[in-house]
């Protein structure tokens, strides 16, 4: 069923702290994407990781794709209030690769 | 700002009614995908339209149907509404119907079924 489980479900931290959120599956994915969704808005794509073991950096955000392509992590350094939002991971279905399977997300709150 | 617009932004219906949601894709995009996002969940794929044809469908019953027009805008129709249909409905446009193509999401339509 290609379920993606994200943890933690909720995370509340102070500005300046570091954090890591996780996206795990028992299934192999050809790629994984990370999105951020703010209240009242649709998800916005942050990154796509394709190769097992791949690491991508986007300013203070570091994304890693597991060697076995079953998991991914997002690390944020020195979090800022503007990082607040729902972080979603998603991967393409085996059956129809334009069907993106989303996890339930990690809701991050960064307090000033 | 993604260039993808959805209307209406909010809608309240009663059980058994029918609803039509609309989506205008970003200029130059020929592919529109629809997703349902229930409270506390991630988006779930309903179907995709590519060049006016349905191009893949998720695990949703036939009372969920859609259309894509020659200008690539799209509609999502839901018949015989049920309470569990209450959710945020998102459309996403892309320039191609291929894997890993960047999806540009609209802000969604919040549907409440009473």
Coordinates of N, CA and C in Angstrom, one line a residue:
Chain A
X1 N 0.8 -1.2 0.0 CA 0.0 0.0 0.0 C 0.9 1.3 0.0
X2 N 2.2 1.1 0.1 CA 3.1 2.2 0.0 C 2.8 3.3 1.0
X3 N 2.6 3.0 2.3 CA 2.3 4.0 3.3 C 3.6 4.7 3.7
X4 N 3.5 6.0 3.9 CA 4.6 6.8 4.4 C 4.2 7.3 5.8
X5 N 5.0 7.0 6.7 CA 4.8 7.4 8.1 C 5.8 8.5 8.5
X6 N 5.2 9.6 9.0 CA 6.0 10.7 9.4 C 6.1 10.9 10.9
X7 N 7.2 11.2 11.4 CA 7.4 11.5 12.8 C 8.4 12.6 13.1
X8 N 8.2 13.4 14.2 CA 7.0 13.3 15.0 C 5.8 13.9 14.3
X9 N 4.6 13.7 14.9 CA 3.4 14.3 14.3 C 3.4 15.8 14.6
X10 N 3.8 16.2 15.8 CA 3.8 17.6 16.2 C 5.2 17.9 16.8
X11 N 5.7 19.1 16.5 CA 7.0 19.5 17.1 C 6.9 21.0 17.3
X12 N 7.2 21.4 18.6 CA 7.2 22.8 18.9 C 8.6 23.1 19.5
X13 N 9.3 24.1 18.9 CA 10.6 24.4 19.4 C 10.8 25.9 19.5
X14 N 11.9 26.3 20.1 CA 12.3 27.7 20.1 C 13.1 28.1 18.9
X15 N 13.0 29.4 18.5 CA 13.8 29.9 17.5 C 15.3 29.6 17.8
X16 N 16.1 29.2 16.7 CA 17.5 29.0 16.9 C 17.8 27.5 17.1
X17 N 16.8 26.7 17.5 CA 17.1 25.3 17.7 C 17.2 24.5 16.4
X18 N 17.8 23.4 16.5 CA 17.9 22.5 15.3 C 16.8 21.4 15.5
X19 N 16.4 20.8 14.4 CA 15.4 19.7 14.4 C 15.6 18.8 13.3
X20 N 15.1 17.6 13.4 CA 15.0 16.6 12.3 C 13.6 15.9 12.4
X21 N 13.0 15.8 11.2 CA 11.8 15.1 11.0 C 12.0 13.9 10.1
X22 N 11.2 12.9 10.2 CA 11.5 11.7 9.5 C 10.3 11.2 8.7
X23 N 10.6 10.5 7.6 CA 9.6 9.9 6.7 C 10.0 8.5 6.4
X24 N 9.2 7.5 6.9 CA 9.6 6.1 6.8 C 8.5 5.3 6.1
X25 N 9.0 4.2 5.4 CA 8.1 3.3 4.7 C 8.7 1.9 4.7
X26 N 7.9 0.9 4.6 CA 8.4 -0.4 4.4 C 8.5 -0.7 2.9
X27 N 8.1 0.2 2.1 CA 8.2 0.1 0.6 C 9.3 0.9 0.1
X28 N 9.8 0.5 -1.0 CA 10.9 1.2 -1.8 C 10.2 2.2 -2.7
X29 N 10.7 3.4 -2.7 CA 10.2 4.5 -3.6 C 11.2 4.9 -4.6
X30 N 10.8 5.1 -5.8 CA 11.8 5.6 -6.8 C 12.3 7.0 -6.5
X31 N 11.5 7.7 -5.8 CA 11.9 9.1 -5.4 C 11.1 9.5 -4.2
X32 N 11.5 10.5 -3.5 CA 10.6 11.2 -2.5 C 10.7 12.7 -2.7
X33 N 9.6 13.3 -2.3 CA 9.5 14.7 -2.4 C 9.1 15.2 -1.0
X34 N 9.6 16.4 -0.6 CA 9.2 17.1 0.6 C 8.5 18.4 0.2
X35 N 7.4 18.7 0.9 CA 6.6 19.9 0.7 C 6.4 20.6 2.1
X36 N 6.2 21.9 2.0 CA 5.7 22.6 3.2 C 4.4 23.2 2.9
X37 N 3.4 23.1 3.8 CA 2.1 23.6 3.7 C 1.8 24.6 4.8
X38 N 1.4 25.8 4.5 CA 1.0 26.7 5.5 C -0.5 26.8 5.6
X39 N -1.1 27.2 6.7 CA -2.5 27.3 6.9 C -3.2 28.0 5.8
X40 N -4.2 27.4 5.2 CA -5.0 28.1 4.1 C -4.3 28.1 2.8
X41 N -3.3 27.3 2.7 CA -2.5 27.3 1.4 C -2.4 25.8 1.0
X42 N -2.0 25.6 -0.3 CA -1.6 24.3 -0.8 C -0.2 24.0 -0.5
X43 N 0.2 22.8 -0.6 CA 1.6 22.4 -0.4 C 2.5 23.0 -1.4
X44 N 3.8 23.4 -1.0 CA 4.8 23.9 -1.9 C 6.0 23.0 -1.9
X45 N 6.4 22.6 -3.1 CA 7.5 21.6 -3.2 C 8.8 22.3 -2.7
X46 N 9.5 21.6 -1.8 CA 10.8 22.0 -1.4 C 12.0 21.3 -2.1
X47 N 11.8 20.0 -2.3 CA 12.9 19.2 -2.9 C 12.4 17.9 -3.4
X48 N 13.1 17.3 -4.4 CA 12.9 16.0 -4.8 C 14.2 15.2 -4.7
X49 N 14.2 14.1 -4.0 CA 15.4 13.2 -3.9 C 15.2 12.0 -4.7
X50 N 16.2 11.5 -5.5 CA 16.0 10.5 -6.4 C 16.9 9.3 -6.2
X51 N 18.1 9.6 -5.8 CA 19.2 8.5 -5.6 C 19.3 8.1 -4.2
X52 N 19.4 6.8 -3.9 CA 19.6 6.3 -2.6 C 20.9 6.9 -2.0
X53 N 20.8 7.4 -0.7 CA 22.0 8.1 -0.1 C 22.1 9.5 -0.4
X54 N 21.3 10.0 -1.3 CA 21.4 11.4 -1.8 C 21.2 12.4 -0.6
X55 N 22.0 13.5 -0.6 CA 21.8 14.6 0.3 C 21.7 15.8 -0.5
X56 N 20.6 16.6 -0.2 CA 20.4 17.9 -0.8 C 20.3 19.0 0.3
X57 N 20.8 20.1 0.0 CA 20.8 21.2 0.9 C 20.0 22.4 0.2
X58 N 19.2 23.0 1.0 CA 18.4 24.2 0.6 C 18.5 25.2 1.7
X59 N 19.5 26.1 1.7 CA 19.8 27.0 2.7 C 20.0 26.3 4.1
X60 N 19.1 26.5 5.0 CA 19.2 25.8 6.4 C 18.6 24.4 6.4
X61 N 18.0 24.0 5.3 CA 17.3 22.7 5.3 C 18.2 21.7 4.6
X62 N 18.4 20.5 5.2 CA 19.1 19.4 4.6 C 18.2 18.2 4.5
X63 N 18.2 17.7 3.3 CA 17.3 16.5 3.0 C 18.2 15.3 2.7
X64 N 17.8 14.1 3.2 CA 18.6 12.9 2.9 C 17.6 11.8 2.5
X65 N 18.0 11.1 1.5 CA 17.2 9.9 1.0 C 18.0 8.7 1.5
X66 N 17.3 7.7 2.2 CA 18.0 6.6 2.7 C 18.6 5.7 1.6
X67 N 19.6 5.0 2.0 CA 20.3 4.1 1.0 C 19.4 3.1 0.3
X68 N 18.5 2.6 1.1 CA 17.5 1.6 0.5 C 16.3 2.3 -0.1
X69 N 16.3 3.6 -0.1 CA 15.1 4.3 -0.7 C 13.8 4.0 -0.1
X70 N 13.8 3.7 1.3 CA 12.6 3.5 2.0 C 12.3 4.6 3.0
X71 N 13.3 5.5 3.2 CA 13.1 6.6 4.2 C 13.8 7.8 3.8
X72 N 13.4 8.9 4.5 CA 14.1 10.2 4.2 C 14.0 11.0 5.5
X73 N 14.9 12.0 5.6 CA 14.8 12.9 6.7 C 15.0 14.3 6.2
X74 N 14.5 15.2 7.1 CA 14.7 16.7 6.8 C 15.2 17.3 8.1
X75 N 16.4 17.9 8.0 CA 17.0 18.5 9.1 C 17.0 20.0 8.9
X76 N 16.6 20.8 9.9 CA 16.6 22.2 9.8 C 17.5 22.8 10.9
X77 N 18.4 23.6 10.5 CA 19.4 24.2 11.4 C 18.9 25.6 11.7
X78 N 19.1 25.9 13.0 CA 18.7 27.3 13.5 C 17.4 27.7 13.0
X79 N 16.4 27.0 13.5 CA 15.0 27.2 13.0 C 14.5 28.6 13.3
X80 N 13.7 29.1 12.4 CA 13.1 30.5 12.5 C 11.6 30.4 12.4
X81 N 10.9 31.4 13.0 CA 9.5 31.4 13.0 C 8.9 31.2 11.6
X82 N 9.6 31.6 10.6 CA 9.1 31.5 9.2 C 9.1 30.0 8.7
X83 N 9.8 29.1 9.5 CA 9.8 27.7 9.1 C 8.5 27.0 9.6
X84 N 7.7 27.7 10.4 CA 6.5 27.1 10.9 C 5.6 26.6 9.7
X85 N 5.1 25.4 9.9 CA 4.2 24.9 8.8 C 4.1 23.4 9.0
X86 N 3.3 22.8 8.0 CA 3.1 21.3 8.0 C 4.1 20.8 6.9
X87 N 5.0 19.9 7.3 CA 6.0 19.3 6.4 C 5.5 17.9 6.0
X88 N 5.3 17.8 4.7 CA 4.8 16.6 4.1 C 5.8 15.9 3.2
X89 N 6.0 14.6 3.3 CA 6.8 13.8 2.4 C 5.8 13.1 1.4
X90 N 6.3 12.8 0.2 CA 5.4 12.2 -0.8 C 6.3 11.4 -1.7
X91 N 5.7 10.3 -2.2 CA 6.4 9.5 -3.2 C 5.5 8.9 -4.2
X92 N 5.9 8.6 -5.4 CA 5.0 8.1 -6.5 C 4.6 6.7 -6.3
X93 N 3.3 6.5 -6.6 CA 2.8 5.1 -6.5 C 3.5 4.2 -7.6
X94 N 3.6 2.9 -7.2 CA 4.1 1.9 -8.2 C 3.2 1.8 -9.4
X95 N 1.9 1.9 -9.1 CA 0.9 1.6 -10.1 C 0.8 2.7 -11.2
X96 N 0.7 3.9 -10.7 CA 0.6 5.1 -11.5 C 1.5 6.2 -10.9
X97 N 2.6 6.4 -11.6 CA 3.6 7.3 -10.9 C 3.3 8.7 -10.8
X98 N 2.1 9.1 -11.4 CA 1.7 10.5 -11.1 C 0.7 10.6 -9.9
X99 N 0.4 9.5 -9.3 CA -0.3 9.4 -8.0 C 0.7 9.5 -6.9
X100 N 0.8 10.7 -6.3 CA 1.8 11.0 -5.3 C 1.1 10.5 -4.0
X101 N 1.8 9.6 -3.2 CA 1.3 9.1 -1.9 C 2.0 10.0 -0.9
X102 N 1.1 10.7 -0.1 CA 1.6 11.6 0.9 C 1.5 11.0 2.3
X103 N 2.5 11.3 3.2 CA 2.4 11.0 4.6 C 1.4 12.0 5.2
X104 N 1.2 11.8 6.5 CA 0.2 12.7 7.2 C 0.9 14.0 7.7
X105 N 2.2 14.1 7.6 CA 2.9 15.3 7.9 C 3.4 15.5 9.3
X106 N 4.4 16.4 9.5 CA 4.8 16.9 10.8 C 4.5 18.3 10.9
X107 N 3.7 18.7 11.9 CA 3.3 20.1 12.1 C 4.4 20.7 13.0
X108 N 5.1 21.6 12.4 CA 6.2 22.3 13.1 C 5.8 23.7 13.5
X109 N 6.1 24.1 14.8 CA 5.9 25.4 15.3 C 7.2 25.9 15.9
X110 N 7.7 27.0 15.3 CA 8.9 27.7 15.8 C 8.5 28.9 16.6
X111 N 8.8 29.0 17.9 CA 8.4 30.1 18.7 C 9.5 31.1 18.7
X112 N 9.2 32.4 18.6 CA 10.2 33.5 18.6 C 10.8 33.6 20.0
Chain B
X1 N 2.9 32.5 -4.6 CA 1.9 32.5 -5.6 C 2.2 31.5 -6.8
X2 N 1.3 30.5 -6.9 CA 1.6 29.4 -7.9 C 1.0 29.7 -9.2
X3 N 0.0 30.6 -9.3 CA -0.7 30.8 -10.6 C -1.8 29.8 -10.7
X4 N -2.0 28.9 -9.8 CA -3.2 28.0 -9.8 C -4.3 28.6 -8.9
X5 N -5.4 28.8 -9.5 CA -6.5 29.4 -8.7 C -7.7 28.4 -8.6
X6 N -8.3 28.3 -7.4 CA -9.4 27.4 -7.2 C -10.6 28.2 -6.7
X7 N -11.8 27.8 -7.1 CA -13.0 28.4 -6.6 C -14.1 27.4 -6.4
X8 N -15.0 27.6 -5.4 CA -14.9 28.7 -4.4 C -13.8 28.3 -3.4
X9 N -13.5 29.2 -2.4 CA -12.5 28.9 -1.4 C -13.2 28.1 -0.3
X10 N -14.4 28.4 0.0 CA -15.2 27.6 1.0 C -16.6 27.3 0.5
X11 N -17.1 26.2 1.0 CA -18.4 25.7 0.5 C -19.1 24.9 1.6
X12 N -20.3 25.1 1.8 CA -21.1 24.3 2.8 C -22.2 23.6 2.0
X13 N -22.3 22.3 2.1 CA -23.4 21.5 1.5 C -24.0 20.6 2.5
X14 N -25.2 20.0 2.1 CA -25.8 19.0 2.9 C -25.7 17.7 2.3
X15 N -25.7 16.6 3.1 CA -25.6 15.3 2.6 C -26.6 15.0 1.5
X16 N -26.1 14.3 0.4 CA -26.9 14.0 -0.7 C -26.9 15.0 -1.8
X17 N -26.4 16.2 -1.5 CA -26.3 17.2 -2.6 C -25.1 16.9 -3.5
X18 N -25.0 17.7 -4.6 CA -23.9 17.6 -5.5 C -23.1 18.9 -5.5
X19 N -21.8 18.8 -5.8 CA -21.0 20.0 -5.8 C -20.0 20.0 -7.0
X20 N -19.7 21.2 -7.5 CA -18.7 21.3 -8.5 C -17.6 22.3 -8.0
X21 N -16.4 21.8 -8.1 CA -15.2 22.7 -7.7 C -14.4 23.0 -9.0
X22 N -13.8 24.2 -9.0 CA -13.1 24.6 -10.2 C -11.7 24.9 -10.0
X23 N -10.9 24.7 -11.0 CA -9.4 25.0 -10.9 C -8.9 25.5 -12.3
X24 N -8.2 26.6 -12.2 CA -7.5 27.2 -13.3 C -6.0 26.9 -13.2
X25 N -5.5 26.2 -14.2 CA -4.1 25.8 -14.1 C -3.2 26.9 -14.4
X26 N -1.9 26.7 -14.0 CA -0.9 27.7 -14.4 C -0.7 27.8 -15.9
X27 N -0.4 29.0 -16.4 CA -0.2 29.2 -17.8 C 0.8 28.2 -18.3
X28 N 0.5 27.5 -19.4 CA 1.5 26.6 -20.0 C 1.4 25.2 -19.5
X29 N 0.6 25.0 -18.5 CA 0.5 23.6 -17.9 C -0.7 22.9 -18.5
X30 N -0.5 21.6 -19.0 CA -1.6 20.9 -19.6 C -2.1 19.7 -18.7
X31 N -1.6 19.6 -17.5 CA -2.0 18.5 -16.6 C -2.5 19.1 -15.3
X32 N -3.6 18.5 -14.9 CA -4.2 18.9 -13.6 C -4.5 17.6 -12.8
X33 N -4.1 17.6 -11.5 CA -4.4 16.5 -10.6 C -5.2 17.1 -9.5
X34 N -6.1 16.3 -9.0 CA -7.0 16.6 -7.9 C -6.6 15.7 -6.7
X35 N -6.6 16.4 -5.5 CA -6.3 15.7 -4.2 C -7.4 16.1 -3.2
X36 N -7.6 15.1 -2.3 CA -8.5 15.4 -1.1 C -7.6 15.3 0.1
X37 N -7.7 16.4 1.0 CA -6.9 16.4 2.2 C -7.9 16.5 3.4
X38 N -8.1 15.4 4.1 CA -8.9 15.4 5.3 C -8.2 16.0 6.4
X39 N -8.9 16.4 7.4 CA -8.3 17.1 8.5 C -7.2 16.2 9.2
X40 N -6.0 16.7 9.4 CA -4.9 16.0 10.0 C -4.3 14.9 9.2
X41 N -4.6 14.9 7.9 CA -4.0 13.9 7.0 C -3.3 14.6 5.8
X42 N -2.5 13.8 5.1 CA -1.9 14.3 3.9 C -2.8 14.2 2.7
X43 N -2.5 14.9 1.7 CA -3.4 14.8 0.5 C -3.5 13.4 -0.1
X44 N -4.7 13.1 -0.6 CA -4.9 11.8 -1.2 C -5.3 12.0 -2.7
X45 N -4.6 11.3 -3.6 CA -4.9 11.4 -5.0 C -6.3 11.0 -5.4
X46 N -7.0 11.8 -6.1 CA -8.3 11.5 -6.7 C -8.2 11.0 -8.1
X47 N -7.7 11.9 -9.0 CA -7.4 11.6 -10.4 C -6.6 12.7 -11.0
X48 N -6.2 12.4 -12.2 CA -5.4 13.4 -13.0 C -6.0 13.5 -14.4
X49 N -6.0 14.7 -14.9 CA -6.4 15.0 -16.3 C -5.2 15.5 -17.1
X50 N -5.0 14.9 -18.3 CA -3.9 15.3 -19.2 C -4.5 15.5 -20.6
X51 N -4.4 16.7 -21.1 CA -5.0 17.0 -22.4 C -6.4 16.5 -22.5
X52 N -7.2 16.9 -21.6 CA -8.7 16.7 -21.6 C -9.1 15.3 -21.3
X53 N -8.2 14.4 -21.0 CA -8.5 13.0 -20.8 C -8.1 12.6 -19.4
X54 N -9.0 11.7 -18.7 CA -8.6 11.2 -17.4 C -7.3 10.3 -17.6
X55 N -6.3 10.5 -16.8 CA -5.0 9.9 -17.0 C -4.6 9.2 -15.7
X56 N -5.5 8.5 -15.1 CA -5.1 7.9 -13.8 C -6.1 8.3 -12.7
X57 N -6.4 7.3 -11.9 CA -7.4 7.5 -10.8 C -7.0 6.8 -9.5
X58 N -7.2 7.5 -8.4 CA -7.0 6.9 -7.1 C -8.2 6.1 -6.6
X59 N -8.2 5.7 -5.4 CA -9.2 4.8 -4.8 C -10.4 5.7 -4.4
X60 N -11.1 6.3 -5.3 CA -12.3 7.0 -5.0 C -13.4 6.5 -5.9
X61 N -14.7 6.5 -5.3 CA -15.8 5.9 -6.0 C -16.2 6.8 -7.2
X62 N -17.0 6.2 -8.1 CA -17.4 6.9 -9.4 C -18.2 8.2 -9.2
X63 N -18.7 8.4 -8.0 CA -19.4 9.6 -7.8 C -18.5 10.8 -7.7
X64 N -17.2 10.6 -7.7 CA -16.2 11.6 -7.9 C -15.8 11.6 -9.4
X65 N -16.1 12.7 -10.1 CA -15.8 12.7 -11.5 C -15.2 14.1 -11.9
X66 N -14.7 14.2 -13.1 CA -14.0 15.4 -13.4 C -14.1 15.7 -14.9
X67 N -13.6 16.9 -15.2 CA -13.5 17.3 -16.6 C -12.3 18.2 -16.7
X68 N -11.7 18.2 -17.9 CA -10.7 19.2 -18.3 C -11.1 19.8 -19.6
X69 N -11.0 21.1 -19.6 CA -11.4 21.9 -20.8 C -10.2 22.2 -21.7
X70 N -10.6 22.7 -23.0 CA -9.5 23.0 -23.9 C -8.4 24.0 -23.4
X71 N -8.8 24.8 -22.5 CA -7.8 25.8 -21.9 C -7.1 25.2 -20.7
X72 N -7.3 23.9 -20.5 CA -6.7 23.1 -19.4 C -7.2 23.4 -18.0
X73 N -8.2 24.2 -17.9 CA -8.8 24.4 -16.6 C -9.6 23.1 -16.3
X74 N -10.0 22.9 -15.1 CA -10.6 21.6 -14.7 C -11.7 21.8 -13.7
X75 N -12.6 20.8 -13.6 CA -13.7 20.7 -12.6 C -13.6 19.4 -11.9
X76 N -14.0 19.4 -10.7 CA -14.2 18.2 -9.9 C -15.6 18.2 -9.5
X77 N -16.3 17.1 -9.8 CA -17.7 17.0 -9.4 C -17.9 15.9 -8.4
X78 N -18.7 16.1 -7.4 CA -18.9 15.0 -6.4 C -20.4 15.0 -6.3
X79 N -21.0 13.8 -6.5 CA -22.4 13.5 -6.4 C -22.7 12.9 -5.1
X80 N -24.0 13.0 -4.7 CA -24.5 12.2 -3.5 C -23.5 12.4 -2.3
X81 N -23.3 13.7 -1.9 CA -22.3 14.0 -0.9 C -22.5 13.2 0.4
X82 N -21.4 12.8 1.0 CA -21.5 12.1 2.3 C -20.7 13.0 3.3
X83 N -21.0 12.7 4.6 CA -20.3 13.5 5.6 C -18.8 13.4 5.5
X84 N -18.3 12.2 5.2 CA -16.9 12.0 5.1 C -16.2 12.7 3.9
X85 N -17.0 13.3 3.0 CA -16.4 14.1 1.9 C -16.0 15.4 2.4
X86 N -16.2 15.8 3.6 CA -15.8 17.1 4.2 C -14.2 17.0 4.2
X87 N -13.6 18.0 3.5 CA -12.2 18.0 3.4 C -11.7 19.2 2.6
X88 N -10.4 19.4 2.5 CA -9.8 20.4 1.7 C -9.5 19.8 0.3
X89 N -10.1 20.3 -0.8 CA -9.8 19.8 -2.1 C -8.8 20.6 -2.8
X90 N -7.7 20.0 -3.2 CA -6.6 20.7 -3.8 C -6.5 20.3 -5.3
X91 N -6.2 21.3 -6.1 CA -5.8 20.9 -7.5 C -4.4 21.3 -7.6
X92 N -3.7 20.6 -8.5 CA -2.3 20.8 -8.8 C -2.0 20.8 -10.3
X93 N -1.4 21.8 -10.8 CA -1.1 21.7 -12.2 C 0.4 21.4 -12.4
X94 N 0.7 20.9 -13.6 CA 2.1 20.6 -14.0 C 2.2 20.7 -15.5
X95 N 3.5 20.8 -15.9 CA 3.7 21.0 -17.4 C 3.7 19.7 -18.1
X96 N 3.8 18.6 -17.4 CA 3.9 17.3 -18.1 C 3.2 16.3 -17.2
X97 N 2.8 15.2 -17.8 CA 2.3 14.1 -17.0 C 3.4 13.0 -16.9
X98 N 4.4 13.4 -16.1 CA 5.6 12.4 -15.9 C 5.9 12.4 -14.5
X99 N 6.6 11.3 -14.1 CA 7.0 11.2 -12.7 C 7.9 12.3 -12.3
X100 N 7.8 12.7 -11.0 CA 8.7 13.8 -10.4 C 8.5 15.1 -11.1
X101 N 7.5 15.3 -11.9 CA 7.2 16.6 -12.4 C 6.7 17.5 -11.3
X102 N 7.2 18.7 -11.2 CA 6.9 19.6 -10.1 C 5.4 19.9 -10.2
X103 N 4.7 19.7 -9.0 CA 3.3 20.0 -8.9 C 3.2 21.4 -8.3
X104 N 2.3 22.2 -8.9 CA 2.0 23.6 -8.4 C 0.6 23.5 -7.8
X105 N 0.4 23.6 -6.5 CA -0.9 23.5 -5.9 C -1.6 24.8 -5.7
X106 N -2.9 24.8 -5.9 CA -3.7 25.9 -5.5 C -4.0 25.9 -4.0
X107 N -4.7 26.9 -3.6 CA -4.9 27.1 -2.1 C -6.1 26.2 -1.6
X108 N -6.8 25.6 -2.6 CA -7.8 24.6 -2.2 C -9.2 25.2 -2.0
X109 N -10.2 24.3 -2.0 CA -11.5 24.6 -1.6 C -11.9 23.8 -0.4
X110 N -12.3 24.4 0.7 CA -12.7 23.8 1.9 C -14.2 23.4 1.8
X111 N -14.5 22.1 1.7 CA -15.8 21.7 1.6 C -16.3 21.1 3.0
X112 N -17.4 21.6 3.4 CA -18.1 21.1 4.6 C -19.4 20.5 4.3
X113 N -19.6 19.2 4.6 CA -20.9 18.5 4.3 C -21.6 18.3 5.7
X114 N -22.8 18.8 5.8 CA -23.5 18.8 7.0 C -24.7 17.8 7.0

